[in-house]
mmCIF file of N, CA, C and O in Angstrom:
data_model
loop_
_atom_site.group_PDB
_atom_site.id
_atom_site.type_symbol
_atom_site.label_atom_id
_atom_site.label_comp_id
_atom_site.label_asym_id
_atom_site.label_seq_id
_atom_site.Cartn_x
_atom_site.Cartn_y
_atom_site.Cartn_z
ATOM 1 N N MET A 1 -0.221 7.939 0.827
ATOM 2 C CA MET A 1 -0.948 6.716 0.585
ATOM 3 C C MET A 1 -0.066 5.845 -0.293
ATOM 4 O O MET A 1 0.539 6.331 -1.240
ATOM 5 N N TYR A 2 0.018 4.576 0.057
ATOM 6 C CA TYR A 2 0.884 3.687 -0.714
ATOM 7 C C TYR A 2 0.214 2.337 -0.938
ATOM 8 O O TYR A 2 -0.673 1.946 -0.197
ATOM 9 N N ILE A 3 0.674 1.672 -1.974
ATOM 10 C CA ILE A 3 0.250 0.303 -2.249
ATOM 11 C C ILE A 3 1.513 -0.535 -2.390
ATOM 12 O O ILE A 3 2.417 -0.191 -3.155
ATOM 13 N N LEU A 4 1.564 -1.609 -1.626
ATOM 14 C CA LEU A 4 2.671 -2.557 -1.723
ATOM 15 C C LEU A 4 2.194 -3.794 -2.453
ATOM 16 O O LEU A 4 1.002 -4.122 -2.434
ATOM 17 N N LYS A 5 3.136 -4.487 -3.074
ATOM 18 C CA LYS A 5 2.814 -5.752 -3.736
ATOM 19 C C LYS A 5 3.734 -6.828 -3.189
ATOM 20 O O LYS A 5 4.956 -6.636 -3.104
ATOM 21 N N SER A 6 3.143 -7.946 -2.821
ATOM 22 C CA SER A 6 3.898 -9.066 -2.278
ATOM 23 C C SER A 6 4.575 -9.846 -3.401
ATOM 24 O O SER A 6 3.943 -10.165 -4.410
ATOM 25 N N HIS A 7 5.841 -10.172 -3.201
ATOM 26 C CA HIS A 7 6.551 -11.016 -4.168
ATOM 27 C C HIS A 7 6.175 -12.484 -3.983
ATOM 28 O O HIS A 7 6.371 -13.291 -4.879
ATOM 29 N N LYS A 8 5.619 -12.797 -2.824
ATOM 30 C CA LYS A 8 5.277 -14.183 -2.507
ATOM 31 C C LYS A 8 3.984 -14.631 -3.189
ATOM 32 O O LYS A 8 3.914 -15.730 -3.715
ATOM 33 N N ASN A 9 2.953 -13.758 -3.157
ATOM 34 C CA ASN A 9 1.667 -14.182 -3.714
ATOM 35 C C ASN A 9 0.965 -13.103 -4.544
ATOM 36 O O ASN A 9 -0.211 -13.232 -4.841
ATOM 37 N N ASN A 10 1.688 -12.046 -4.890
ATOM 38 C CA ASN A 10 1.149 -10.943 -5.707
ATOM 39 C C ASN A 10 -0.043 -10.227 -5.067
ATOM 40 O O ASN A 10 -0.804 -9.569 -5.758
ATOM 41 N N GLN A 11 -0.188 -10.344 -3.765
ATOM 42 C CA GLN A 11 -1.249 -9.652 -3.040
ATOM 43 C C GLN A 11 -0.868 -8.176 -2.881
ATOM 44 O O GLN A 11 0.307 -7.822 -2.842
ATOM 45 N N TYR A 12 -1.887 -7.308 -2.776
ATOM 46 C CA TYR A 12 -1.662 -5.883 -2.548
ATOM 47 C C TYR A 12 -1.963 -5.528 -1.098
ATOM 48 O O TYR A 12 -2.835 -6.133 -0.468
ATOM 49 N N TYR A 13 -1.250 -4.535 -0.595
ATOM 50 C CA TYR A 13 -1.516 -3.966 0.718
ATOM 51 C C TYR A 13 -1.586 -2.460 0.540
ATOM 52 O O TYR A 13 -0.701 -1.865 -0.081
ATOM 53 N N ILE A 14 -2.617 -1.840 1.092
ATOM 54 C CA ILE A 14 -2.832 -0.399 0.952
ATOM 55 C C ILE A 14 -2.712 0.241 2.324
ATOM 56 O O ILE A 14 -3.322 -0.235 3.293
ATOM 57 N N GLY A 15 -1.930 1.313 2.411
ATOM 58 C CA GLY A 15 -1.759 1.994 3.689
ATOM 59 C C GLY A 15 -1.372 3.448 3.510
ATOM 60 O O GLY A 15 -1.260 3.941 2.389
ATOM 61 N N SER A 16 -1.158 4.110 4.642
ATOM 62 C CA SER A 16 -0.730 5.511 4.647
ATOM 63 C C SER A 16 0.395 5.676 5.649
ATOM 64 O O SER A 16 0.402 5.016 6.695
ATOM 65 N N THR A 17 1.311 6.557 5.354
ATOM 66 C CA THR A 17 2.426 6.823 6.254
ATOM 67 C C THR A 17 3.039 8.167 5.910
ATOM 68 O O THR A 17 2.846 8.682 4.805
ATOM 69 N N SER A 18 3.795 8.708 6.833
ATOM 70 C CA SER A 18 4.521 9.950 6.557
ATOM 71 C C SER A 18 5.949 9.663 6.109
ATOM 72 O O SER A 18 6.651 10.554 5.650
ATOM 73 N N ASN A 19 6.384 8.402 6.239
ATOM 74 C CA ASN A 19 7.739 8.026 5.826
ATOM 75 C C ASN A 19 7.685 6.650 5.157
ATOM 76 O O ASN A 19 7.772 5.617 5.829
ATOM 77 N N LEU A 20 7.565 6.654 3.859
ATOM 78 C CA LEU A 20 7.365 5.408 3.109
ATOM 79 C C LEU A 20 8.564 4.467 3.198
ATOM 80 O O LEU A 20 8.397 3.257 3.347
ATOM 81 N N ASP A 21 9.766 5.006 3.148
ATOM 82 C CA ASP A 21 10.954 4.140 3.209
ATOM 83 C C ASP A 21 11.026 3.357 4.513
ATOM 84 O O ASP A 21 11.249 2.146 4.509
ATOM 85 N N SER A 22 10.808 4.039 5.635
ATOM 86 C CA SER A 22 10.886 3.335 6.923
ATOM 87 C C SER A 22 9.700 2.381 7.099
ATOM 88 O O SER A 22 9.834 1.315 7.694
ATOM 89 N N ARG A 23 8.555 2.742 6.557
ATOM 90 C CA ARG A 23 7.388 1.858 6.653
ATOM 91 C C ARG A 23 7.610 0.581 5.856
ATOM 92 O O ARG A 23 7.244 -0.517 6.293
ATOM 93 N N LEU A 24 8.223 0.694 4.692
ATOM 94 C CA LEU A 24 8.533 -0.492 3.889
ATOM 95 C C LEU A 24 9.483 -1.429 4.644
ATOM 96 O O LEU A 24 9.308 -2.649 4.616
ATOM 97 N N VAL A 25 10.442 -0.858 5.338
ATOM 98 C CA VAL A 25 11.358 -1.674 6.150
ATOM 99 C C VAL A 25 10.569 -2.439 7.212
ATOM 100 O O VAL A 25 10.808 -3.636 7.425
ATOM 101 N N LEU A 26 9.623 -1.778 7.858
ATOM 102 C CA LEU A 26 8.805 -2.454 8.869
ATOM 103 C C LEU A 26 8.016 -3.612 8.269
ATOM 104 O O LEU A 26 7.929 -4.694 8.860
ATOM 105 N N HIS A 27 7.458 -3.406 7.092
ATOM 106 C CA HIS A 27 6.719 -4.483 6.422
ATOM 107 C C HIS A 27 7.650 -5.654 6.093
ATOM 108 O O HIS A 27 7.300 -6.815 6.305
ATOM 109 N N ASN A 28 8.827 -5.350 5.602
ATOM 110 C CA ASN A 28 9.731 -6.412 5.137
ATOM 111 C C ASN A 28 10.521 -7.081 6.249
ATOM 112 O O ASN A 28 11.119 -8.133 6.018
ATOM 113 N N THR A 29 10.511 -6.522 7.449
ATOM 114 C CA THR A 29 11.188 -7.169 8.577
ATOM 115 C C THR A 29 10.197 -7.890 9.485
ATOM 116 O O THR A 29 10.576 -8.400 10.531
ATOM 117 N N GLY A 30 8.932 -7.934 9.083
ATOM 118 C CA GLY A 30 7.938 -8.672 9.842
ATOM 119 C C GLY A 30 7.360 -7.922 11.025
ATOM 120 O O GLY A 30 6.691 -8.516 11.872
ATOM 121 N N LYS A 31 7.580 -6.634 11.120
ATOM 122 C CA LYS A 31 7.073 -5.838 12.246
ATOM 123 C C LYS A 31 5.595 -5.469 12.097
ATOM 124 O O LYS A 31 4.971 -5.032 13.048
ATOM 125 N N VAL A 32 5.044 -5.637 10.889
ATOM 126 C CA VAL A 32 3.622 -5.360 10.655
ATOM 127 C C VAL A 32 2.926 -6.717 10.567
ATOM 128 O O VAL A 32 3.139 -7.487 9.624
ATOM 129 N N LYS A 33 2.096 -6.991 11.569
ATOM 130 C CA LYS A 33 1.481 -8.311 11.705
ATOM 131 C C LYS A 33 0.691 -8.738 10.460
ATOM 132 O O LYS A 33 0.784 -9.878 10.015
ATOM 133 N N SER A 34 -0.053 -7.804 9.877
ATOM 134 C CA SER A 34 -0.929 -8.169 8.758
ATOM 135 C C SER A 34 -0.179 -8.491 7.471
ATOM 136 O O SER A 34 -0.748 -9.098 6.564
ATOM 137 N N THR A 35 1.075 -8.100 7.359
ATOM 138 C CA THR A 35 1.826 -8.364 6.126
ATOM 139 C C THR A 35 2.979 -9.345 6.321
ATOM 140 O O THR A 35 3.658 -9.705 5.362
ATOM 141 N N ARG A 36 3.184 -9.786 7.532
ATOM 142 C CA ARG A 36 4.339 -10.622 7.876
ATOM 143 C C ARG A 36 4.457 -11.884 7.014
ATOM 144 O O ARG A 36 5.544 -12.233 6.547
ATOM 145 N N LEU A 37 3.345 -12.549 6.781
ATOM 146 C CA LEU A 37 3.383 -13.841 6.078
ATOM 147 C C LEU A 37 3.651 -13.729 4.582
ATOM 148 O O LEU A 37 3.955 -14.731 3.937
ATOM 149 N N TYR A 38 3.515 -12.538 4.036
ATOM 150 C CA TYR A 38 3.590 -12.390 2.576
ATOM 151 C C TYR A 38 4.826 -11.629 2.111
ATOM 152 O O TYR A 38 4.857 -11.116 1.008
ATOM 153 N N ARG A 39 5.833 -11.568 2.951
ATOM 154 C CA ARG A 39 7.091 -10.891 2.605
ATOM 155 C C ARG A 39 7.823 -11.651 1.517
ATOM 156 O O ARG A 39 7.652 -12.865 1.411
ATOM 157 N N PRO A 40 8.621 -10.985 0.738
ATOM 158 C CA PRO A 40 8.946 -9.554 0.744
ATOM 159 C C PRO A 40 7.929 -8.724 -0.037
ATOM 160 O O PRO A 40 7.206 -9.232 -0.895
ATOM 161 N N TRP A 41 7.916 -7.438 0.287
ATOM 162 C CA TRP A 41 7.031 -6.464 -0.343
ATOM 163 C C TRP A 41 7.842 -5.436 -1.101
ATOM 164 O O TRP A 41 8.981 -5.143 -0.732
ATOM 165 N N SER A 42 7.261 -4.897 -2.149
ATOM 166 C CA SER A 42 7.880 -3.771 -2.844
ATOM 167 C C SER A 42 6.809 -2.704 -3.067
ATOM 168 O O SER A 42 5.613 -2.998 -3.064
ATOM 169 N N ILE A 43 7.258 -1.485 -3.256
ATOM 170 C CA ILE A 43 6.327 -0.386 -3.492
ATOM 171 C C ILE A 43 5.776 -0.540 -4.904
ATOM 172 O O ILE A 43 6.527 -0.581 -5.875
ATOM 173 N N TYR A 44 4.471 -0.644 -5.002
ATOM 174 C CA TYR A 44 3.800 -0.776 -6.292
ATOM 175 C C TYR A 44 3.358 0.595 -6.799
ATOM 176 O O TYR A 44 3.479 0.899 -7.984
ATOM 177 N N TYR A 45 2.864 1.437 -5.865
ATOM 178 C CA TYR A 45 2.313 2.733 -6.248
ATOM 179 C C TYR A 45 2.245 3.603 -5.001
ATOM 180 O O TYR A 45 2.076 3.094 -3.896
ATOM 181 N N PHE A 46 2.399 4.913 -5.169
ATOM 182 C CA PHE A 46 2.194 5.815 -4.037
ATOM 183 C C PHE A 46 1.740 7.178 -4.529
ATOM 184 O O PHE A 46 1.948 7.537 -5.681
ATOM 185 N N GLU A 47 1.085 7.893 -3.642
ATOM 186 C CA GLU A 47 0.660 9.262 -3.885
ATOM 187 C C GLU A 47 1.053 10.093 -2.673
ATOM 188 O O GLU A 47 0.945 9.617 -1.544
ATOM 189 N N LYS A 48 1.519 11.321 -2.903
ATOM 190 C CA LYS A 48 1.869 12.232 -1.814
ATOM 191 C C LYS A 48 0.730 13.219 -1.591
ATOM 192 O O LYS A 48 0.080 13.656 -2.536
ATOM 193 N N PHE A 49 0.522 13.563 -0.324
ATOM 194 C CA PHE A 49 -0.510 14.518 0.060
ATOM 195 C C PHE A 49 0.076 15.563 0.993
ATOM 196 O O PHE A 49 1.058 15.295 1.690
ATOM 197 N N GLN A 50 -0.541 16.724 1.032
ATOM 198 C CA GLN A 50 -0.079 17.796 1.903
ATOM 199 C C GLN A 50 -0.348 17.489 3.378
ATOM 200 O O GLN A 50 0.375 17.954 4.247
ATOM 201 N N ASP A 51 -1.406 16.734 3.641
ATOM 202 C CA ASP A 51 -1.709 16.394 5.031
ATOM 203 C C ASP A 51 -2.166 14.947 5.135
ATOM 204 O O ASP A 51 -2.617 14.338 4.167
ATOM 205 N N TYR A 52 -2.027 14.415 6.342
ATOM 206 C CA TYR A 52 -2.320 13.008 6.593
ATOM 207 C C TYR A 52 -3.804 12.694 6.399
ATOM 208 O O TYR A 52 -4.155 11.617 5.936
ATOM 209 N N ARG A 53 -4.675 13.638 6.722
ATOM 210 C CA ARG A 53 -6.121 13.420 6.586
ATOM 211 C C ARG A 53 -6.496 13.085 5.142
ATOM 212 O O ARG A 53 -7.259 12.157 4.883
ATOM 213 N N ASN A 54 -5.955 13.821 4.190
ATOM 214 C CA ASN A 54 -6.253 13.552 2.782
ATOM 215 C C ASN A 54 -5.688 12.209 2.332
ATOM 216 O O ASN A 54 -6.283 11.524 1.502
ATOM 217 N N ALA A 55 -4.538 11.839 2.877
ATOM 218 C CA ALA A 55 -3.958 10.534 2.552
ATOM 219 C C ALA A 55 -4.863 9.406 3.046
ATOM 220 O O ALA A 55 -5.089 8.422 2.334
ATOM 221 N N ILE A 56 -5.390 9.564 4.247
ATOM 222 C CA ILE A 56 -6.294 8.559 4.810
ATOM 223 C C ILE A 56 -7.582 8.466 3.994
ATOM 224 O O ILE A 56 -8.081 7.368 3.719
ATOM 225 N N LEU A 57 -8.106 9.600 3.579
ATOM 226 C CA LEU A 57 -9.314 9.594 2.744
ATOM 227 C C LEU A 57 -9.068 8.856 1.433
ATOM 228 O O LEU A 57 -9.907 8.065 0.976
ATOM 229 N N ARG A 58 -7.921 9.105 0.830
ATOM 230 C CA ARG A 58 -7.589 8.422 -0.433
ATOM 231 C C ARG A 58 -7.385 6.926 -0.196
ATOM 232 O O ARG A 58 -7.836 6.093 -0.999
ATOM 233 N N GLU A 59 -6.731 6.580 0.918
ATOM 234 C CA GLU A 59 -6.531 5.174 1.255
ATOM 235 C C GLU A 59 -7.879 4.464 1.374
ATOM 236 O O GLU A 59 -8.076 3.382 0.819
ATOM 237 N N ARG A 60 -8.811 5.074 2.073
ATOM 238 C CA ARG A 60 -10.141 4.479 2.234
ATOM 239 C C ARG A 60 -10.865 4.343 0.899
ATOM 240 O O ARG A 60 -11.572 3.368 0.657
ATOM 241 N N GLN A 61 -10.681 5.334 0.034
ATOM 242 C CA GLN A 61 -11.309 5.270 -1.286
ATOM 243 C C GLN A 61 -10.783 4.073 -2.068
ATOM 244 O O GLN A 61 -11.552 3.288 -2.624
ATOM 245 N N VAL A 62 -9.469 3.924 -2.111
ATOM 246 C CA VAL A 62 -8.858 2.824 -2.866
ATOM 247 C C VAL A 62 -9.240 1.476 -2.252
ATOM 248 O O VAL A 62 -9.567 0.531 -2.974
ATOM 249 N N LYS A 63 -9.217 1.380 -0.926
ATOM 250 C CA LYS A 63 -9.616 0.126 -0.275
ATOM 251 C C LYS A 63 -11.067 -0.216 -0.586
ATOM 252 O O LYS A 63 -11.426 -1.385 -0.687
ATOM 253 N N GLY A 64 -11.896 0.786 -0.750
ATOM 254 C CA GLY A 64 -13.307 0.573 -1.043
ATOM 255 C C GLY A 64 -13.554 -0.006 -2.421
ATOM 256 O O GLY A 64 -14.623 -0.574 -2.673
ATOM 257 N N TRP A 65 -12.604 0.149 -3.310
ATOM 258 C CA TRP A 65 -12.778 -0.406 -4.657
ATOM 259 C C TRP A 65 -12.876 -1.917 -4.643
ATOM 260 O O TRP A 65 -13.594 -2.508 -5.433
ATOM 261 N N LYS A 66 -12.092 -2.561 -3.792
ATOM 262 C CA LYS A 66 -12.065 -4.027 -3.691
ATOM 263 C C LYS A 66 -11.895 -4.692 -5.055
ATOM 264 O O LYS A 66 -12.428 -5.755 -5.328
ATOM 265 N N SER A 67 -11.152 -4.036 -5.916
ATOM 266 C CA SER A 67 -10.966 -4.551 -7.262
ATOM 267 C C SER A 67 -9.493 -4.492 -7.639
ATOM 268 O O SER A 67 -8.896 -3.419 -7.665
ATOM 269 N N ARG A 68 -8.948 -5.630 -7.915
ATOM 270 C CA ARG A 68 -7.558 -5.713 -8.334
ATOM 271 C C ARG A 68 -7.331 -4.931 -9.630
ATOM 272 O O ARG A 68 -6.332 -4.252 -9.791
ATOM 273 N N ALA A 69 -8.281 -5.008 -10.535
ATOM 274 C CA ALA A 69 -8.153 -4.306 -11.819
ATOM 275 C C ALA A 69 -8.086 -2.796 -11.622
ATOM 276 O O ALA A 69 -7.308 -2.111 -12.290
ATOM 277 N N MET A 70 -8.892 -2.267 -10.708
ATOM 278 C CA MET A 70 -8.873 -0.820 -10.446
ATOM 279 C C MET A 70 -7.526 -0.401 -9.858
ATOM 280 O O MET A 70 -6.985 0.636 -10.227
ATOM 281 N N ILE A 71 -6.991 -1.201 -8.945
ATOM 282 C CA ILE A 71 -5.688 -0.896 -8.353
ATOM 283 C C ILE A 71 -4.610 -0.925 -9.425
ATOM 284 O O ILE A 71 -3.750 -0.060 -9.479
ATOM 285 N N GLU A 72 -4.666 -1.897 -10.298
ATOM 286 C CA GLU A 72 -3.653 -2.010 -11.357
ATOM 287 C C GLU A 72 -3.759 -0.881 -12.359
ATOM 288 O O GLU A 72 -2.761 -0.508 -12.965
ATOM 289 N N LYS A 73 -4.945 -0.305 -12.544
ATOM 290 C CA LYS A 73 -5.095 0.849 -13.444
ATOM 291 C C LYS A 73 -4.396 2.087 -12.884
ATOM 292 O O LYS A 73 -3.990 2.958 -13.648
ATOM 293 N N LEU A 74 -4.264 2.180 -11.558
ATOM 294 C CA LEU A 74 -3.576 3.324 -10.955
ATOM 295 C C LEU A 74 -2.160 3.461 -11.491
ATOM 296 O O LEU A 74 -1.691 4.554 -11.765
ATOM 297 N N LYS A 75 -1.479 2.339 -11.610
ATOM 298 C CA LYS A 75 -0.079 2.368 -12.044
ATOM 299 C C LYS A 75 0.047 2.820 -13.492
ATOM 300 O O LYS A 75 1.061 3.376 -13.884
ATOM 301 N N LEU A 76 -0.978 2.609 -14.275
ATOM 302 C CA LEU A 76 -0.939 2.986 -15.695
ATOM 303 C C LEU A 76 -1.183 4.473 -15.891
ATOM 304 O O LEU A 76 -0.807 5.030 -16.921
ATOM 305 N N SER A 77 -1.830 5.114 -14.923
ATOM 306 C CA SER A 77 -2.168 6.527 -15.097
ATOM 307 C C SER A 77 -1.032 7.463 -14.729
ATOM 308 O O SER A 77 -0.017 7.129 -14.285
#
């Protein structure tokens, strides 16, 4: 599970992947439609999981917060 931060407008993007480095390249080269307009992106926060299912569950949990303050607290912990 990862959180990216846009350098253009400080927006966050939350997702899951098995290869964070290659996924970041896709975001920054405009291959991901939902993030194309807000490039460039950098990794703000990430968590590793043993399986993809748990990563997706965590992604959904974080997306459910809908709170910038809660996302920013993750980086402090």
